[in-house]
Short mmCIF file of C-alpha atoms in Angstrom, two decimals:
data_model
loop_
_atom_site.label_atom_id
_atom_site.label_comp_id
_atom_site.label_asym_id
_atom_site.label_seq_id
_atom_site.Cartn_x
_atom_site.Cartn_y
_atom_site.Cartn_z
CA UNK A 110 192.74 -177.09 121.45
CA UNK A 111 192.14 -173.43 120.73
CA UNK A 112 194.43 -170.47 121.26
CA UNK A 113 193.90 -166.77 120.79
CA UNK A 114 196.42 -163.93 120.47
CA UNK A 115 194.87 -160.44 120.30
CA UNK A 116 191.93 -161.43 118.16
CA UNK A 117 193.49 -164.40 116.37
CA UNK A 118 192.05 -167.90 116.64
CA UNK A 119 193.59 -171.26 115.91
CA UNK A 120 191.70 -174.56 116.22
CA UNK A 121 193.22 -178.02 116.17
CA UNK A 122 190.48 -180.60 115.61
CA UNK A 123 192.69 -183.69 116.00
CA UNK A 124 193.66 -183.26 119.64
CA UNK A 125 191.14 -185.87 120.74
CA UNK A 126 192.68 -188.42 118.40
CA UNK A 127 196.19 -187.60 119.66
CA UNK A 128 195.18 -187.97 123.30
CA UNK A 129 193.38 -191.24 122.70
CA UNK A 130 196.26 -192.80 120.77
CA UNK A 131 198.69 -191.76 123.51
CA UNK A 132 197.16 -194.42 125.74
CA UNK A 133 198.04 -197.29 123.42
CA UNK A 134 201.45 -196.22 122.06
CA UNK A 135 204.04 -198.62 123.51
CA UNK A 136 207.35 -197.41 124.85
CA UNK A 137 210.33 -199.09 126.48
CA UNK A 138 211.61 -197.65 129.75
CA UNK A 139 214.50 -200.09 129.60
CA UNK A 140 216.05 -198.14 126.73
CA UNK A 141 215.80 -194.77 128.47
CA UNK A 142 218.64 -193.18 130.41
CA UNK A 143 219.31 -189.76 131.91
CA UNK A 144 222.77 -188.21 131.64
CA UNK A 145 224.01 -186.05 134.51
CA UNK A 146 227.62 -184.96 134.86
CA UNK A 147 228.80 -187.75 132.56
CA UNK A 148 226.91 -190.43 134.53
CA UNK A 149 223.93 -192.50 133.33
CA UNK A 150 220.80 -193.03 135.43
CA UNK A 151 217.76 -195.26 134.90
CA UNK A 152 214.12 -194.18 134.93
CA UNK A 153 213.00 -193.67 138.53
CA UNK A 154 216.56 -193.43 139.88
CA UNK A 155 217.50 -190.54 142.14
CA UNK A 156 220.24 -188.49 140.51
CA UNK A 157 220.90 -185.94 143.23
CA UNK A 158 219.61 -185.78 146.81
CA UNK A 159 219.31 -182.19 148.01
CA UNK A 160 218.08 -182.92 151.52
CA UNK A 161 218.85 -179.42 152.81
CA UNK A 162 216.52 -178.04 150.15
CA UNK A 163 213.72 -180.61 150.61
CA UNK A 164 213.92 -181.95 147.08
CA UNK A 165 215.83 -184.31 144.82
CA UNK A 166 216.66 -184.56 141.15
CA UNK A 167 215.15 -187.68 139.58
CA UNK A 168 215.40 -189.37 136.19
CA UNK A 169 211.88 -189.60 134.74
CA UNK A 170 210.23 -190.58 131.49
CA UNK A 171 210.14 -187.56 129.20
CA UNK A 172 206.80 -186.29 127.97
CA UNK A 173 206.11 -185.03 124.50
CA UNK A 174 203.03 -183.28 123.23
CA UNK A 175 199.75 -183.99 125.00
CA UNK A 176 201.61 -185.66 127.86
CA UNK A 177 202.44 -188.75 125.75
CA UNK A 178 205.68 -190.49 126.88
CA UNK A 179 208.42 -190.11 124.30
CA UNK A 180 209.94 -193.37 123.10
CA UNK A 181 213.53 -193.94 124.26
CA UNK A 182 213.62 -190.53 125.92
CA UNK A 183 214.16 -189.55 129.56
CA UNK A 184 214.51 -186.24 131.35
CA UNK A 185 215.75 -184.86 134.67
CA UNK A 186 213.05 -183.40 136.92
CA UNK A 187 212.75 -182.26 140.52
CA UNK A 188 210.78 -184.19 143.12
CA UNK A 189 209.75 -181.80 145.91
CA UNK A 190 209.11 -182.87 149.49
CA UNK A 191 206.26 -180.92 151.17
CA UNK A 192 207.63 -178.41 153.66
CA UNK A 193 205.20 -179.55 156.34
CA UNK A 194 207.26 -182.73 156.56
CA UNK A 195 210.68 -181.28 155.80
CA UNK A 196 212.70 -178.31 157.00
CA UNK A 197 214.40 -176.41 154.21
CA UNK A 198 217.75 -175.09 155.48
CA UNK A 199 219.78 -173.26 152.83
CA UNK A 200 223.46 -173.42 153.65
CA UNK A 201 225.70 -170.29 153.66
CA UNK A 202 226.55 -168.84 150.28
CA UNK A 203 229.56 -170.30 148.49
CA UNK A 204 231.35 -169.11 145.40
CA UNK A 205 230.88 -171.09 142.20
CA UNK A 206 234.64 -170.86 141.73
CA UNK A 207 235.48 -172.23 145.17
CA UNK A 208 233.08 -175.08 145.81
CA UNK A 209 235.40 -177.79 147.06
CA UNK A 210 235.71 -176.47 150.60
CA UNK A 211 231.96 -176.62 151.26
CA UNK A 212 230.99 -179.76 149.36
CA UNK A 213 230.31 -182.98 151.22
CA UNK A 214 232.16 -186.17 150.21
CA UNK A 215 228.99 -187.36 148.48
CA UNK A 216 228.74 -184.12 146.52
CA UNK A 217 232.38 -184.35 145.55
CA UNK A 218 231.74 -187.89 144.27
CA UNK A 219 228.80 -186.68 142.23
CA UNK A 220 230.19 -183.40 140.99
CA UNK A 221 233.97 -183.85 140.92
CA UNK A 222 236.69 -181.79 142.59
CA UNK A 223 237.96 -178.41 141.51
CA UNK A 224 241.43 -179.63 140.48
CA UNK A 225 244.83 -179.33 142.14
CA UNK A 226 246.19 -176.28 143.94
CA UNK A 227 248.30 -173.94 141.88
CA UNK A 228 251.97 -173.74 142.78
CA UNK A 229 254.23 -170.69 142.96
CA UNK A 230 251.30 -168.41 143.63
CA UNK A 231 252.37 -164.76 143.56
CA UNK A 232 255.45 -165.26 141.35
CA UNK A 233 254.93 -163.50 138.01
CA UNK A 234 257.37 -164.02 135.17
CA UNK A 235 257.16 -163.41 131.46
CA UNK A 236 256.69 -167.13 131.02
CA UNK A 237 253.88 -167.29 133.56
CA UNK A 238 252.21 -164.19 132.07
CA UNK A 239 252.34 -165.84 128.65
CA UNK A 240 250.84 -169.01 130.07
CA UNK A 241 248.17 -166.90 131.76
CA UNK A 242 247.20 -165.30 128.48
CA UNK A 243 247.12 -168.71 126.82
CA UNK A 244 244.97 -170.05 129.67
CA UNK A 245 242.55 -167.16 129.17
CA UNK A 246 242.24 -167.99 125.51
CA UNK A 247 241.74 -171.66 126.30
CA UNK A 248 239.10 -170.78 128.90
CA UNK A 249 237.00 -169.16 126.21
CA UNK A 250 237.10 -172.41 124.26
CA UNK A 251 236.05 -174.61 127.17
CA UNK A 252 233.22 -177.05 126.73
CA UNK A 253 229.67 -176.72 127.97
CA UNK A 254 227.52 -178.48 130.54
CA UNK A 255 224.67 -180.62 129.21
CA UNK A 256 221.36 -180.80 131.05
CA UNK A 257 218.28 -182.38 129.43
CA UNK A 258 219.91 -182.19 126.00
CA UNK A 259 220.62 -178.46 126.31
CA UNK A 260 224.07 -176.91 126.55
CA UNK A 261 225.14 -174.22 129.02
CA UNK A 262 228.30 -172.16 129.32
CA UNK A 263 230.47 -171.87 132.43
CA UNK A 264 228.64 -169.82 135.06
CA UNK A 265 225.24 -170.01 133.35
CA UNK A 266 222.25 -170.87 135.52
CA UNK A 267 220.81 -174.18 134.33
CA UNK A 268 217.72 -174.21 136.55
CA UNK A 269 216.38 -171.67 139.03
CA UNK A 270 214.66 -173.40 141.95
CA UNK A 271 213.57 -170.33 143.88
CA UNK A 272 211.00 -172.24 145.93
CA UNK A 273 213.84 -174.27 147.48
CA UNK A 274 216.44 -171.50 147.63
CA UNK A 275 219.08 -172.77 145.22
CA UNK A 276 220.15 -172.71 141.57
CA UNK A 277 221.74 -175.37 139.41
CA UNK A 278 224.79 -173.76 137.82
CA UNK A 279 227.15 -174.91 135.06
CA UNK A 280 230.75 -175.06 136.28
CA UNK A 281 233.50 -175.81 133.78
CA UNK A 282 237.08 -176.57 134.79
CA UNK A 283 240.01 -177.87 132.81
CA UNK A 284 239.01 -181.46 133.51
CA UNK A 285 235.31 -181.33 134.35
CA UNK A 286 232.04 -179.97 133.04
CA UNK A 287 229.64 -180.28 135.94
CA UNK A 288 226.26 -178.95 137.05
CA UNK A 289 226.36 -177.95 140.71
CA UNK A 290 223.77 -176.77 143.24
CA UNK A 291 224.48 -173.28 144.58
CA UNK A 292 222.34 -172.12 147.54
CA UNK A 293 220.71 -168.70 147.46
CA UNK A 294 221.15 -166.26 150.33
CA UNK A 295 218.41 -164.21 151.99
CA UNK A 296 215.86 -166.69 150.72
CA UNK A 297 212.79 -168.31 152.28
CA UNK A 298 211.63 -171.68 150.97
CA UNK A 299 208.02 -172.19 149.90
CA UNK A 300 205.86 -175.06 148.67
CA UNK A 301 205.51 -175.39 144.90
CA UNK A 302 201.78 -175.83 145.39
CA UNK A 303 201.48 -172.51 147.21
CA UNK A 304 199.03 -170.16 145.46
CA UNK A 305 200.24 -166.89 143.98
CA UNK A 306 200.38 -163.89 146.27
CA UNK A 307 197.00 -162.20 146.75
CA UNK A 308 196.05 -159.16 144.70
CA UNK A 309 197.30 -156.19 146.69
CA UNK A 310 195.13 -153.51 145.06
CA UNK A 311 191.36 -153.37 145.25
CA UNK A 312 188.93 -153.26 142.34
CA UNK A 313 188.12 -149.62 143.11
CA UNK A 314 191.70 -148.55 142.40
CA UNK A 315 191.76 -150.26 138.99
CA UNK A 316 188.27 -148.96 138.19
CA UNK A 317 189.26 -145.39 138.98
CA UNK A 318 192.63 -145.48 137.22
CA UNK A 319 191.64 -147.46 134.11
CA UNK A 320 188.03 -148.64 133.67
CA UNK A 321 185.14 -149.91 135.83
CA UNK A 322 185.17 -153.00 133.58
CA UNK A 323 188.72 -153.93 134.57
CA UNK A 324 189.36 -157.69 134.78
CA UNK A 325 190.20 -157.42 138.48
CA UNK A 326 186.60 -156.30 139.03
CA UNK A 327 185.02 -159.26 137.20
CA UNK A 328 183.31 -161.95 139.31
CA UNK A 329 184.34 -165.58 139.04
CA UNK A 330 182.22 -167.61 136.61
CA UNK A 331 180.55 -170.27 138.75
CA UNK A 332 178.72 -171.82 135.80
CA UNK A 333 181.80 -173.25 134.05
CA UNK A 334 182.68 -175.60 136.91
CA UNK A 335 186.12 -174.34 138.01
CA UNK A 336 187.77 -176.97 140.20
CA UNK A 337 191.32 -175.60 140.29
CA UNK A 338 192.97 -172.29 139.48
CA UNK A 339 196.32 -170.57 139.54
CA UNK A 340 199.92 -171.13 138.43
CA UNK A 341 202.32 -172.66 140.96
CA UNK A 342 206.02 -171.80 141.24
CA UNK A 343 207.16 -174.81 139.23
CA UNK A 344 204.84 -173.82 136.38
CA UNK A 345 206.00 -170.21 136.62
CA UNK A 346 209.59 -171.34 136.13
CA UNK A 347 208.55 -173.49 133.16
CA UNK A 348 206.64 -170.62 131.54
CA UNK A 349 209.56 -168.24 131.96
CA UNK A 350 212.17 -170.76 130.83
CA UNK A 351 210.34 -171.84 127.68
CA UNK A 352 209.49 -168.27 126.68
CA UNK A 353 213.11 -167.23 127.07
CA UNK A 354 214.44 -170.30 125.27
CA UNK A 355 212.17 -169.58 122.30
CA UNK A 356 213.24 -165.93 122.35
CA UNK A 357 216.93 -166.91 122.52
CA UNK A 358 216.50 -169.27 119.58
CA UNK A 359 215.17 -166.47 117.42
CA UNK A 360 217.67 -163.92 118.74
CA UNK A 361 220.59 -166.14 117.76
CA UNK A 362 219.21 -166.65 114.25
CA UNK A 363 218.59 -170.36 114.79
CA UNK A 364 214.97 -170.34 113.60
CA UNK A 365 214.92 -171.55 109.98
CA UNK A 366 211.16 -171.56 109.45
CA UNK A 367 209.09 -168.77 107.93
CA UNK A 368 207.14 -167.74 104.86
CA UNK A 369 209.84 -167.37 103.72
CA UNK A 370 212.48 -168.10 106.36
CA UNK A 371 214.87 -168.13 108.08
CA UNK A 372 214.14 -165.54 110.74
CA UNK A 373 216.90 -162.94 111.18
CA UNK A 374 218.83 -162.66 114.44
CA UNK A 375 217.87 -160.03 117.02
CA UNK A 376 220.19 -157.43 118.53
CA UNK A 377 217.91 -156.18 121.30
CA UNK A 378 215.66 -158.99 122.54
CA UNK A 379 215.09 -158.80 126.30
CA UNK A 380 215.01 -161.69 128.76
CA UNK A 381 211.50 -161.95 130.22
CA UNK A 382 210.93 -161.81 133.98
CA UNK A 383 207.81 -162.59 136.01
CA UNK A 384 205.42 -159.80 137.02
CA UNK A 385 202.94 -160.90 139.68
CA UNK A 386 200.54 -158.02 139.02
CA UNK A 387 200.29 -159.11 135.38
CA UNK A 388 199.65 -162.64 136.64
CA UNK A 389 196.93 -161.50 139.07
CA UNK A 390 195.06 -159.67 136.30
CA UNK A 391 195.48 -162.62 133.93
CA UNK A 392 194.15 -164.95 136.63
CA UNK A 393 191.13 -162.71 137.23
CA UNK A 394 190.29 -162.86 133.51
CA UNK A 395 190.83 -166.64 133.42
CA UNK A 396 188.36 -167.00 136.30
CA UNK A 397 185.60 -165.68 134.04
CA UNK A 398 186.15 -168.69 131.69
CA UNK A 399 186.44 -166.27 128.76
CA UNK A 400 185.84 -167.01 125.09
CA UNK A 401 187.96 -164.05 123.96
CA UNK A 402 190.22 -161.23 125.17
CA UNK A 403 189.38 -158.61 127.75
CA UNK A 404 189.61 -154.99 126.57
CA UNK A 405 192.91 -153.09 126.33
CA UNK A 406 192.07 -150.92 129.34
CA UNK A 407 190.75 -153.97 131.22
CA UNK A 408 194.16 -155.58 131.55
CA UNK A 409 196.32 -152.53 132.26
CA UNK A 410 198.42 -152.55 135.45
CA UNK A 411 200.07 -149.98 137.69
CA UNK A 412 203.54 -151.56 137.42
CA UNK A 413 203.84 -151.13 133.63
CA UNK A 414 203.42 -147.95 131.63
CA UNK A 415 201.23 -148.30 128.57
CA UNK A 416 199.21 -151.21 127.23
CA UNK A 417 199.54 -154.91 128.01
CA UNK A 418 199.54 -157.70 125.40
CA UNK A 419 197.74 -161.02 125.83
CA UNK A 420 197.81 -164.61 124.55
CA UNK A 421 195.00 -167.06 125.36
CA UNK A 422 194.97 -170.83 125.03
CA UNK A 423 192.18 -173.38 125.51
CA UNK A 424 192.56 -177.13 125.82
CA UNK A 425 189.56 -179.50 125.81
CA UNK A 426 190.40 -183.13 126.49
CA UNK A 427 190.75 -185.89 129.05
CA UNK A 428 194.01 -185.20 130.90
CA UNK A 429 193.91 -183.35 134.20
CA UNK A 430 197.61 -182.41 134.24
CA UNK A 431 198.91 -179.03 133.07
CA UNK A 432 199.82 -178.63 129.38
CA UNK A 433 201.79 -175.39 129.43
CA UNK A 434 204.54 -176.69 127.14
CA UNK A 435 201.96 -177.75 124.58
CA UNK A 436 200.26 -174.35 124.67
CA UNK A 437 203.49 -172.35 124.41
CA UNK A 438 204.68 -174.47 121.51
CA UNK A 439 201.36 -173.86 119.74
CA UNK A 440 201.99 -170.12 120.10
CA UNK A 441 205.58 -170.37 118.86
CA UNK A 442 204.88 -172.68 115.91
CA UNK A 443 203.04 -169.85 114.17
CA UNK A 444 206.53 -168.77 113.04
CA UNK A 445 205.97 -170.90 109.95
CA UNK A 446 203.58 -168.22 108.64
CA UNK A 447 205.89 -165.27 109.36
CA UNK A 448 207.87 -163.74 106.47
CA UNK A 449 211.41 -162.85 107.48
CA UNK A 450 210.85 -159.27 106.33
CA UNK A 451 208.13 -158.72 108.94
CA UNK A 452 210.57 -157.92 111.74
CA UNK A 453 211.17 -154.42 110.31
CA UNK A 454 207.50 -153.42 110.48
CA UNK A 455 204.74 -155.54 112.04
CA UNK A 456 201.50 -156.09 110.13
CA UNK A 457 198.94 -158.87 109.81
CA UNK A 458 200.00 -161.34 107.13
CA UNK A 459 197.24 -161.82 104.50
CA UNK A 460 197.84 -165.57 104.13
CA UNK A 461 195.21 -166.91 106.51
CA UNK A 462 197.86 -168.08 109.00
CA UNK A 463 197.71 -166.73 112.54
CA UNK A 464 200.92 -165.07 113.77
CA UNK A 465 199.96 -162.86 116.74
CA UNK A 466 200.87 -165.38 119.46
CA UNK A 467 204.36 -165.88 118.03
CA UNK A 468 205.08 -162.20 117.44
CA UNK A 469 204.02 -161.32 121.02
CA UNK A 470 206.25 -164.10 122.37
CA UNK A 471 209.32 -162.69 120.60
CA UNK A 472 208.54 -158.96 120.75
CA UNK A 473 211.93 -157.55 121.69
CA UNK A 474 210.89 -154.72 124.02
CA UNK A 475 208.43 -156.83 126.03
CA UNK A 476 210.19 -157.38 129.37
CA UNK A 477 207.67 -158.94 131.72
CA UNK A 478 205.06 -161.69 131.74
CA UNK A 479 202.43 -162.99 134.12
CA UNK A 480 200.04 -165.89 133.51
CA UNK A 481 196.91 -167.38 135.03
CA UNK A 482 195.08 -170.69 134.60
CA UNK A 483 191.73 -172.31 135.35
CA UNK A 484 190.90 -176.01 135.22
CA UNK A 485 187.20 -176.61 134.75
CA UNK A 486 184.61 -178.74 133.05
CA UNK A 487 182.82 -180.45 131.57
CA UNK A 488 182.72 -178.30 128.44
CA UNK A 489 182.88 -178.39 124.62
CA UNK A 490 180.78 -181.47 123.87
CA UNK A 491 181.30 -182.91 127.34
CA UNK A 492 185.07 -183.00 127.52
CA UNK A 493 185.74 -183.63 131.24
CA UNK A 494 189.05 -181.75 131.55
CA UNK A 495 189.07 -178.20 130.20
CA UNK A 496 191.84 -175.66 130.65
CA UNK A 497 192.00 -171.92 130.04
CA UNK A 498 195.43 -170.29 130.04
CA UNK A 499 195.91 -166.49 130.03
CA UNK A 500 199.30 -164.82 129.63
CA UNK A 501 199.70 -161.04 129.85
CA UNK A 502 202.81 -159.33 128.46
CA UNK A 503 204.20 -155.92 129.27
CA UNK A 504 204.82 -153.64 127.57
CA UNK A 505 202.55 -154.92 124.79
CA UNK A 506 203.79 -156.11 121.42
CA UNK A 507 201.99 -156.47 118.07
CA UNK A 508 201.97 -152.73 117.42
CA UNK A 509 201.25 -152.09 113.74
CA UNK A 510 204.02 -150.40 111.80
CA UNK A 511 206.71 -150.93 114.45
CA UNK A 512 209.58 -153.45 114.39
CA UNK A 513 209.23 -156.79 116.18
CA UNK A 514 212.93 -156.54 117.00
CA UNK A 515 216.05 -154.90 115.67
CA UNK A 516 218.03 -157.07 113.29
CA UNK A 517 221.70 -157.64 114.04
CA UNK A 518 224.12 -159.93 115.91
CA UNK A 519 222.46 -161.47 118.97
CA UNK A 520 222.56 -159.24 122.09
CA UNK A 521 224.72 -156.65 120.30
CA UNK A 522 222.49 -153.72 121.32
CA UNK A 523 221.54 -154.47 124.91
CA UNK A 524 220.93 -151.37 127.07
CA UNK A 525 221.92 -153.20 130.29
CA UNK A 526 224.32 -155.81 128.90
CA UNK A 527 223.79 -159.45 128.01
CA UNK A 528 221.71 -161.94 129.98
CA UNK A 529 223.76 -164.25 132.20
CA UNK A 530 221.29 -167.07 131.81
CA UNK A 531 220.19 -167.06 128.17
CA UNK A 532 222.71 -166.69 125.36
CA UNK A 533 221.52 -164.16 122.82
CA UNK A 534 219.17 -162.23 125.14
CA UNK A 535 219.63 -158.91 126.91
CA UNK A 536 219.69 -158.46 130.67
CA UNK A 537 216.27 -157.26 131.89
#
């Protein structure tokens, strides 16, 4: 495994040993259970059938690093039906606060009802006003939904499933804490395996505006044996979710590591959103099977003013499946080398530890991300499965002498208000 962040290199020489031992580590499926809306499900059991959206939620064996099954651990994942054999028909929009009328009996059984009707509606007395104020206070203290060991507040989006036109949303009532499926409107379903949208601009435009050596203008490297390329919609959601969860952790002051730690909380850290132009340029660079970064001008885009940051990750091994979580965690784990005073003014730490991947991940004013991937091989002493991951960030971080983020209570200085999905982050 090797990852690079703006000139920084990190090599892990034991990945082969980890992958090989993963084959022989025993685990017991019998002890694993998934929890969904206070119900337990076994490995392989369907938790939720979303036939209208051509997918279902299934209890599966959780994977740790390197794809190794985690002992006594299960997770909820989506199983998508190909659209060529299923018609995705999003139902009309329905309010999260008024779900009962549009839920089927099966959904009501799974998710619970919305409680009894209120009586004496319209009659306002001092007593009722007092009760209303008390109810408002109690509402703030309501519990949270739990999904794959993470907690979500009432109204928070738990999972965005844009390819199937719905979101899983946390809905908290007086008696229930449930995760419900809320259809999107004005949405067209697509296959998760669908390739990213084609590059809309031609090489000549990038060459004229930035440099003739722009990554968009680089030919694909046929010598490295590329057999698959691109990032599908499921991977895009994973990349966005894990980036934002890492950013939220730091923003809320929950990261205790550092040299020294803990890391201070952030008042202005933005929620990242996907930028397809960034992804197209990242993919073009990945297709060259690079050993280092492209130039600053080579990765610039029309949709973002100024420079673009970049993190690169290589994985040489034997597994053909994607390892995005492993790569992103490798970036984030560099936090252990970061002194907690660095947030006021970024500089390269003279300790030998690499920090550039982490600092770009949590750079507060970076708002957008786009990633590419190539799967190729053999390479690096005849490893059969080789992966190159490229993530471009805009605007760029890691600017010497400038703050990584502004210290203060989480999301206390957001220009557009707080994120509705990630506690501690600002709305993009």
